[in-house]
Short mmCIF file of C-alpha atoms in Angstrom, two decimals:
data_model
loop_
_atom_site.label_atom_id
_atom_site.label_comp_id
_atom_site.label_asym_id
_atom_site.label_seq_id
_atom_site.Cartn_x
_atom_site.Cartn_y
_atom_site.Cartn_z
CA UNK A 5 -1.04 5.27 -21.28
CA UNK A 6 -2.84 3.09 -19.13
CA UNK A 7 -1.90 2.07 -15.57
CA UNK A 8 -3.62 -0.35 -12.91
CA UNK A 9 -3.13 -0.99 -9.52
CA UNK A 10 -4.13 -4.06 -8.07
CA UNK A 11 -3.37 -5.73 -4.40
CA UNK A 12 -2.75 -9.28 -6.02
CA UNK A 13 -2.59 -10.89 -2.33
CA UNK A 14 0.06 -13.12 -3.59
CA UNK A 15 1.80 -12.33 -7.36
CA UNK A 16 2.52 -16.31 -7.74
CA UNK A 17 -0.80 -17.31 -6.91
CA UNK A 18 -2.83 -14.67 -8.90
CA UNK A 19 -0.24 -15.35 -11.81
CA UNK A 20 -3.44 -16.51 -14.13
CA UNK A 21 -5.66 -13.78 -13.27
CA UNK A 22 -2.87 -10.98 -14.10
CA UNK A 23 -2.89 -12.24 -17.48
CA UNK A 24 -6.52 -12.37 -17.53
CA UNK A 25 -6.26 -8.73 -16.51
CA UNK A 26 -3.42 -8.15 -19.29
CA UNK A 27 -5.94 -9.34 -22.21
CA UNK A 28 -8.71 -8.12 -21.31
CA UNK A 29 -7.80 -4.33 -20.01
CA UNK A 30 -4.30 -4.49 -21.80
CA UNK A 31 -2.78 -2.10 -19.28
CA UNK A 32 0.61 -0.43 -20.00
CA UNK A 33 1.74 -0.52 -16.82
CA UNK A 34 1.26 -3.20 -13.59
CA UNK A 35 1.79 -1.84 -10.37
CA UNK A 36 0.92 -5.05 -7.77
CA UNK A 37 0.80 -4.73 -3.81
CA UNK A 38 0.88 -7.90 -1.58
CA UNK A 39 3.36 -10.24 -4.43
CA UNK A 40 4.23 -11.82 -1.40
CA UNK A 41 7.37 -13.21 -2.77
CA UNK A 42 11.19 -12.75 -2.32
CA UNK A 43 12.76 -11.24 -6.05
CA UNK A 44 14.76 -13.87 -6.81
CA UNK A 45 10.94 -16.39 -6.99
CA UNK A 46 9.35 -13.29 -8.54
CA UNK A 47 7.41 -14.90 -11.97
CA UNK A 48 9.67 -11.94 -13.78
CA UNK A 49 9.37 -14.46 -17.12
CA UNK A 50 5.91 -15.15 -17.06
CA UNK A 51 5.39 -11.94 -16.56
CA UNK A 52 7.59 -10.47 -19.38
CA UNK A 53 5.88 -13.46 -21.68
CA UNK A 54 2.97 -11.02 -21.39
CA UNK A 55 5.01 -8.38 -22.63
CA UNK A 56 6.07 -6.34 -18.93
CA UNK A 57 9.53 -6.41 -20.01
CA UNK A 58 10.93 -3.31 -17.78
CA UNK A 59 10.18 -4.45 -13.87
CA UNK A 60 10.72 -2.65 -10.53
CA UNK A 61 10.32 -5.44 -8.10
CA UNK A 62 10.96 -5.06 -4.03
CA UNK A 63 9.55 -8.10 -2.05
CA UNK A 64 10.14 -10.55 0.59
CA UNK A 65 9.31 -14.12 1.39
CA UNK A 66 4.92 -14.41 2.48
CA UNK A 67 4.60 -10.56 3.05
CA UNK A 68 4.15 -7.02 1.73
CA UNK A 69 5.95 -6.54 -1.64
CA UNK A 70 5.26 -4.25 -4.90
CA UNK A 71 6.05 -4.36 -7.97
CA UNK A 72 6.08 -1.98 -11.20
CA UNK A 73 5.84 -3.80 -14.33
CA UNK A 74 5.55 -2.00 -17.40
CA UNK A 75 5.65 -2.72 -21.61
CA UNK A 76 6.65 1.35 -21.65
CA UNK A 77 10.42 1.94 -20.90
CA UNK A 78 11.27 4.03 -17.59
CA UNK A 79 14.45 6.01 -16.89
CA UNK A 80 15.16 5.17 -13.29
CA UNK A 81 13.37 3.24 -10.70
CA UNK A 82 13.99 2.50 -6.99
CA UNK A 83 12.39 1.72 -3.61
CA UNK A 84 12.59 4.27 -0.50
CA UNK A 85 12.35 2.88 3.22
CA UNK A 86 9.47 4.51 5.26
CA UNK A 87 9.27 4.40 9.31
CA UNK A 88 13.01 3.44 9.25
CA UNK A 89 11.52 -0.29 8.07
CA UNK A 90 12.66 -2.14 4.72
CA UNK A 91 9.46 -4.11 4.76
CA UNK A 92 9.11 -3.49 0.76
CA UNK A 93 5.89 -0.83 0.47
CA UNK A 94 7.02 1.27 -2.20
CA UNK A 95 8.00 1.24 -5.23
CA UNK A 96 9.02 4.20 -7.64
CA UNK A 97 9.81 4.36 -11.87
CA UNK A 98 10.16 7.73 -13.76
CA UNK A 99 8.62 7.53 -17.11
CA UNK A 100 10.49 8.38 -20.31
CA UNK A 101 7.79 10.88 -20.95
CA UNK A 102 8.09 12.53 -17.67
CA UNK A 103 5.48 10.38 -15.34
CA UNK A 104 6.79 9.82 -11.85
CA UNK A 105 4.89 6.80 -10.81
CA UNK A 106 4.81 5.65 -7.04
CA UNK A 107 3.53 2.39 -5.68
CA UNK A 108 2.59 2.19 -2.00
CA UNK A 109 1.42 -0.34 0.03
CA UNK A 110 0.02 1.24 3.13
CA UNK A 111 0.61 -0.89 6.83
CA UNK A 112 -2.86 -2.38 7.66
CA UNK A 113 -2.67 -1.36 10.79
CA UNK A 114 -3.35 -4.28 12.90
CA UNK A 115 -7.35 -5.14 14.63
CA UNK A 116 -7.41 -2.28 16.91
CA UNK A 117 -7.23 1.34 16.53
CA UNK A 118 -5.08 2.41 19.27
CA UNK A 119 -1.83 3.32 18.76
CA UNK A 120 -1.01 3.21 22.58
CA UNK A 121 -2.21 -0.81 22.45
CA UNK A 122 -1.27 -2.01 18.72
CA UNK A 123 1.98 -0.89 17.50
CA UNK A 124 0.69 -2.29 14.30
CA UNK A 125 -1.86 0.67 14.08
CA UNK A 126 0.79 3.16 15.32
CA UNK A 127 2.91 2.11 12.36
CA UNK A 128 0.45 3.02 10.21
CA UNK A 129 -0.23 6.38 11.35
CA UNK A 130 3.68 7.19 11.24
CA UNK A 131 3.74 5.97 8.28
CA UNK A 132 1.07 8.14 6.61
CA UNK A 133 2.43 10.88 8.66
CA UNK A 134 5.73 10.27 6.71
CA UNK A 135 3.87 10.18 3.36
CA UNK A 136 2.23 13.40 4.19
CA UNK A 137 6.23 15.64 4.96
CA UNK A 138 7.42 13.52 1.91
CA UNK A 139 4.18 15.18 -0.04
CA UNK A 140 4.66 18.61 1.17
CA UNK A 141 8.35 18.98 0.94
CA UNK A 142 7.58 18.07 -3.23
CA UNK A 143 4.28 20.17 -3.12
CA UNK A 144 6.56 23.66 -4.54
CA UNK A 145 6.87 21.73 -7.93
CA UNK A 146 3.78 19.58 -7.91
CA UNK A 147 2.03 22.09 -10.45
CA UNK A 148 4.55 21.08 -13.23
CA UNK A 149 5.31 17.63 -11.86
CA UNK A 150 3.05 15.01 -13.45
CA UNK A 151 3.25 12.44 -10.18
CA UNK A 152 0.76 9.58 -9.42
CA UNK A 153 0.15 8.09 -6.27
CA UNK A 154 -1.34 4.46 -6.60
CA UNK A 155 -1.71 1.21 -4.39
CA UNK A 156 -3.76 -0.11 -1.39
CA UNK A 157 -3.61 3.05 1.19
CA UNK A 158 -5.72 0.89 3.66
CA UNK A 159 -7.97 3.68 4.31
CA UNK A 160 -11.64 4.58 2.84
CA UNK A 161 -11.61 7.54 4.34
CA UNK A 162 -15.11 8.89 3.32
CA UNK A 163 -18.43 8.11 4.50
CA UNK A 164 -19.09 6.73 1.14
CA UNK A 165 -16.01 4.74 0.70
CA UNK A 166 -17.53 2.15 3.07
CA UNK A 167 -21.15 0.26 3.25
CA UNK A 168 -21.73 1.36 6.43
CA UNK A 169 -20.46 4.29 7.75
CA UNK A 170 -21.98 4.29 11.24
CA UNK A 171 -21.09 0.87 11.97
CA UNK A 172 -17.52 0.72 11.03
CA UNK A 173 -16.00 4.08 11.79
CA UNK A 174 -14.89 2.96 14.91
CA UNK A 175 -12.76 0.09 12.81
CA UNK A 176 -8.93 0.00 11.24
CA UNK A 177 -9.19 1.49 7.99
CA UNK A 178 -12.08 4.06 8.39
CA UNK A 179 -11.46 5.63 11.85
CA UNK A 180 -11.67 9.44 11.80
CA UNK A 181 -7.61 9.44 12.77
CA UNK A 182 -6.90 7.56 9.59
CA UNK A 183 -9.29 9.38 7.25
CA UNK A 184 -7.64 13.28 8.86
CA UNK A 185 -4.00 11.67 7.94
CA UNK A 186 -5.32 10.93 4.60
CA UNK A 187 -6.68 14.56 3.83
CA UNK A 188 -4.08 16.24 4.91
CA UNK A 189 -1.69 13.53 2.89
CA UNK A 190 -3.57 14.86 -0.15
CA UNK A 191 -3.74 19.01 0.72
CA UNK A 192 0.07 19.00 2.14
CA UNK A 193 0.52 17.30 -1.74
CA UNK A 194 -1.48 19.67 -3.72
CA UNK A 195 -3.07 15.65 -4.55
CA UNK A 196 -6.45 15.26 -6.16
CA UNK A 197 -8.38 11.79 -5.36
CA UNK A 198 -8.52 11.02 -8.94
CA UNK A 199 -11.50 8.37 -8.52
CA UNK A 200 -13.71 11.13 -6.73
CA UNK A 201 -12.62 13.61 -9.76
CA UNK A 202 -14.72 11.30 -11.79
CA UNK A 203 -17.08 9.91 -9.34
CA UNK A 204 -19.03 12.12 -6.93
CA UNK A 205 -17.90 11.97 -3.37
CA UNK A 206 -21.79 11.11 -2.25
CA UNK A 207 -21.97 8.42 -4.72
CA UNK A 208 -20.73 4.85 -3.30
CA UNK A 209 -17.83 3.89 -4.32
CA UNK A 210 -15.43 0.25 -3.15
CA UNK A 211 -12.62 -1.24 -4.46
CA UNK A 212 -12.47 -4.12 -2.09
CA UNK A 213 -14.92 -7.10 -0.48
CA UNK A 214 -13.30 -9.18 2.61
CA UNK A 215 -12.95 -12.46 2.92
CA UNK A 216 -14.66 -12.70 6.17
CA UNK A 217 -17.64 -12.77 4.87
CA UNK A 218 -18.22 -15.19 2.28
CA UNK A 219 -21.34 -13.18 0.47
CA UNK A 220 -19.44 -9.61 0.92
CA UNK A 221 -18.94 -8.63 -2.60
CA UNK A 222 -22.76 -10.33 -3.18
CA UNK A 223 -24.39 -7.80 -0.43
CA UNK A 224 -21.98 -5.10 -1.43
CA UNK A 225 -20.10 -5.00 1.81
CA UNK A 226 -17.40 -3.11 0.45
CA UNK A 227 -14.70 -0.45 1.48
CA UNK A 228 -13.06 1.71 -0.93
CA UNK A 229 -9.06 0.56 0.08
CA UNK A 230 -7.66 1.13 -3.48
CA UNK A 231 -6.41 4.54 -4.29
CA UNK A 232 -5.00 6.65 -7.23
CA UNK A 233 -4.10 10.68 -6.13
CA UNK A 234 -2.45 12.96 -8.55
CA UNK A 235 -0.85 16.02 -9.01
CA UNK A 236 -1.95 18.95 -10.25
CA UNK A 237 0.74 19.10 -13.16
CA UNK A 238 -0.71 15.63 -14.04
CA UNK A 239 -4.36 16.00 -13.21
CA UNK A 240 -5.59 17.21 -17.02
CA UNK A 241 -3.87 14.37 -18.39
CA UNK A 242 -5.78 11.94 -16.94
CA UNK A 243 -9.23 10.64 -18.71
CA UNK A 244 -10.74 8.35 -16.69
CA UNK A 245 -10.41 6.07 -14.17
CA UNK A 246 -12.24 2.40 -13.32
CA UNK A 247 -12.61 0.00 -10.73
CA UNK A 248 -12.92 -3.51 -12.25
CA UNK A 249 -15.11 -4.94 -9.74
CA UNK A 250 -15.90 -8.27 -12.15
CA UNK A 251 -12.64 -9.98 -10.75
CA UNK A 252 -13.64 -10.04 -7.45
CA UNK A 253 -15.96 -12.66 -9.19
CA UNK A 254 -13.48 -15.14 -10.48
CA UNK A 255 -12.31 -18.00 -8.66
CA UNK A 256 -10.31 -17.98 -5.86
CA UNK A 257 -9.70 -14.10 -6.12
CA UNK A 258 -7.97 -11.49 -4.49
CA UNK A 259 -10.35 -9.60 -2.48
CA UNK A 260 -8.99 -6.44 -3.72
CA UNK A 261 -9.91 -5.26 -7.26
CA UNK A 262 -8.03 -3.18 -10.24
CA UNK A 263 -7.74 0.30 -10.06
CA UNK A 264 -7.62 1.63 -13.54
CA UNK A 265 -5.88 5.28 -14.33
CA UNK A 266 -6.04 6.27 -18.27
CA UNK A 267 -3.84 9.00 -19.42
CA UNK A 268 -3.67 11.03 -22.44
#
C-alpha cells in the first residue's frame, strides 16, 4: 500500500500534476492539503478518471481543505473540528485492512510568533496543543493500532529540517515553542517521525522551497513542512518513505513536495 501526502496549494490548479504524480509514483492513496475548493467544484471525476474512486473530501471556497482519495476501499471516513473552527484541516478514512489514516493541515500561524500579537500564531499553538490530548487520550491502544499521521504540520521542528537553523529559529514554523508542541505531539502519541526512522536526524532533510525566493529550491533553501508520524502498532509495516523533491521542478508548482509512505 502506498500513500502520499502532498500540499497541492490549490487541487483545481495542480489537477495536471496529480496525475503526473498518479503515473509516475502510482500511489494507492491521495491525501491533498490546501484543494482550496468548496466540494461541490471538487474535480471528484477527473480525479476518479485516474482511478481514486472512494474520496473523503472537506473544503471551502480559496482556503484550507483536504482531501483523501484512494483506489483501496475504506470503511468509514469523516472530518473532526479542531479549536472549535470548521475551517476543513482534517480529514480521516479507516482502511478495510485496519489502517486509520488522518490528514491534517496544520494553521500556518500567521508572520509573527507571538501569540499575545497574532491570533493567527495562537491558533496554531492551540491547535497542536489539541492534536497532542487527542494523541494521548488514543496512546493506551496505539501499540495495536496501525494509525498514520500525514499532511503539512507547518513545523520543521529540527535543526536539520531547515537550511539555516540560526537564522530562522526565531521565524513561524521553526520557533522553539512550535518545535516543543511538536515533540510532545509525538511522545504523548507513542508517534515515530517516520521520515527520520529512515533518514538520520543530522542528515538534512526538506520537503518544501518558498515562493519568496525565486532560486529557493535551486540554493536549497528548504524547510522540512511535510510530515508522516506513526504508531507503534503500524511502525514495522512501513518500508520506506520518500520525498519527491523533482516536482518542485515542474512548471508552475506547488512549493510543497510529495511525501511518500510505503507499507507492507
Amino acid at each position: 500500500m502506498r500513500i502520499a501526502s502532498w500540499n497541492v496549494n490549490s487541487v483545481r490548479q495542480r489537477s495536471d500534476h496529480i496525475a503526473r504524480l498518479a503515473e509516475s509514483h502510482a500511489p494507492d492513496v491521495l491525501c491533498l492539503q490546501e484543494t482550496k475548493v468548496r466540494d461541490e467544484d471538487f474535480p471528484a471525476e477527473t480525479l476518479k478518471q485516474l482511478g481514486y474512486t472512494h474520496q473523503a473530501i472537506h473544503g471551502q471556497k480559496g482556503y484550507n481543505g483536504v482531501a483523501i482519495l484512494s483506489r483501496l476501499p475504506f470503511r468509514e471516513s469523516r472530518s473532526d473540528i479542531w479549536c472549535g473552527k470548521d475551517d476543513k484541516r482534517h480529514a480521516c478514512a479507516i482502511f478495510e485492512n485496519g489502517l486509520e489514516l488522518h490528514n491534517f493541515y496544520v494553521p500556518s500561524g500567521g508572520p509573527t510568533p507571538d501569540p499575545e500579537a497574532n491570533d493567527k500564531f495562537a491558533h496554531k499553538l492551540r491547535f497542536l496543543d489539541e492534536m497532542a490530548d487527542w494523541a494521548a487520550l488514543r496512546s493506551g491502544t496505539a501499540q495495536r493500532d496501525c494509525v498514520l499521521l500525514v499532511g503539512d504540520m507547518n513545523v520543521a521542528p529540527l535543526e536539520t529540517d531547515v537550511w539555516n537553523h540560526k537564522r530562522l529559529v526565531r521565524s513561524v514554523g521553526h520557533t522553539p515553542t512550535e518545535s516543543g508542541k511538536i515533540a510532545r505531539l509525538l511522545e504523548a502519541g507513542k508517534l515515530t517521525d517516520v521520515a527520520r526512522h529512515f533518514v538520520p536526524p543530522e542528515q538534512p532533510l526538506y520537503s518544501w522551497w518558498g515562493y519568496r525566493f525565486p532560486q529557493s529550491f535551486e540554493k536549497n533553501y528548504g524547510w522540512r513542512l511535510d510530515h508522516a508520524w506513526a504508531s507503534p502498532g503500524l511502525l514495522p509495516e512501513i518500508s520506506g518513505l520518500q520525498i519527491y523533491k523533482d516536482s518542485r521542478t515542474w512548471e508552475k508548482p506547488s512549493d510543497h513536495t510529495p511525501v511518500i509512505v510505503d507499507l507492507e
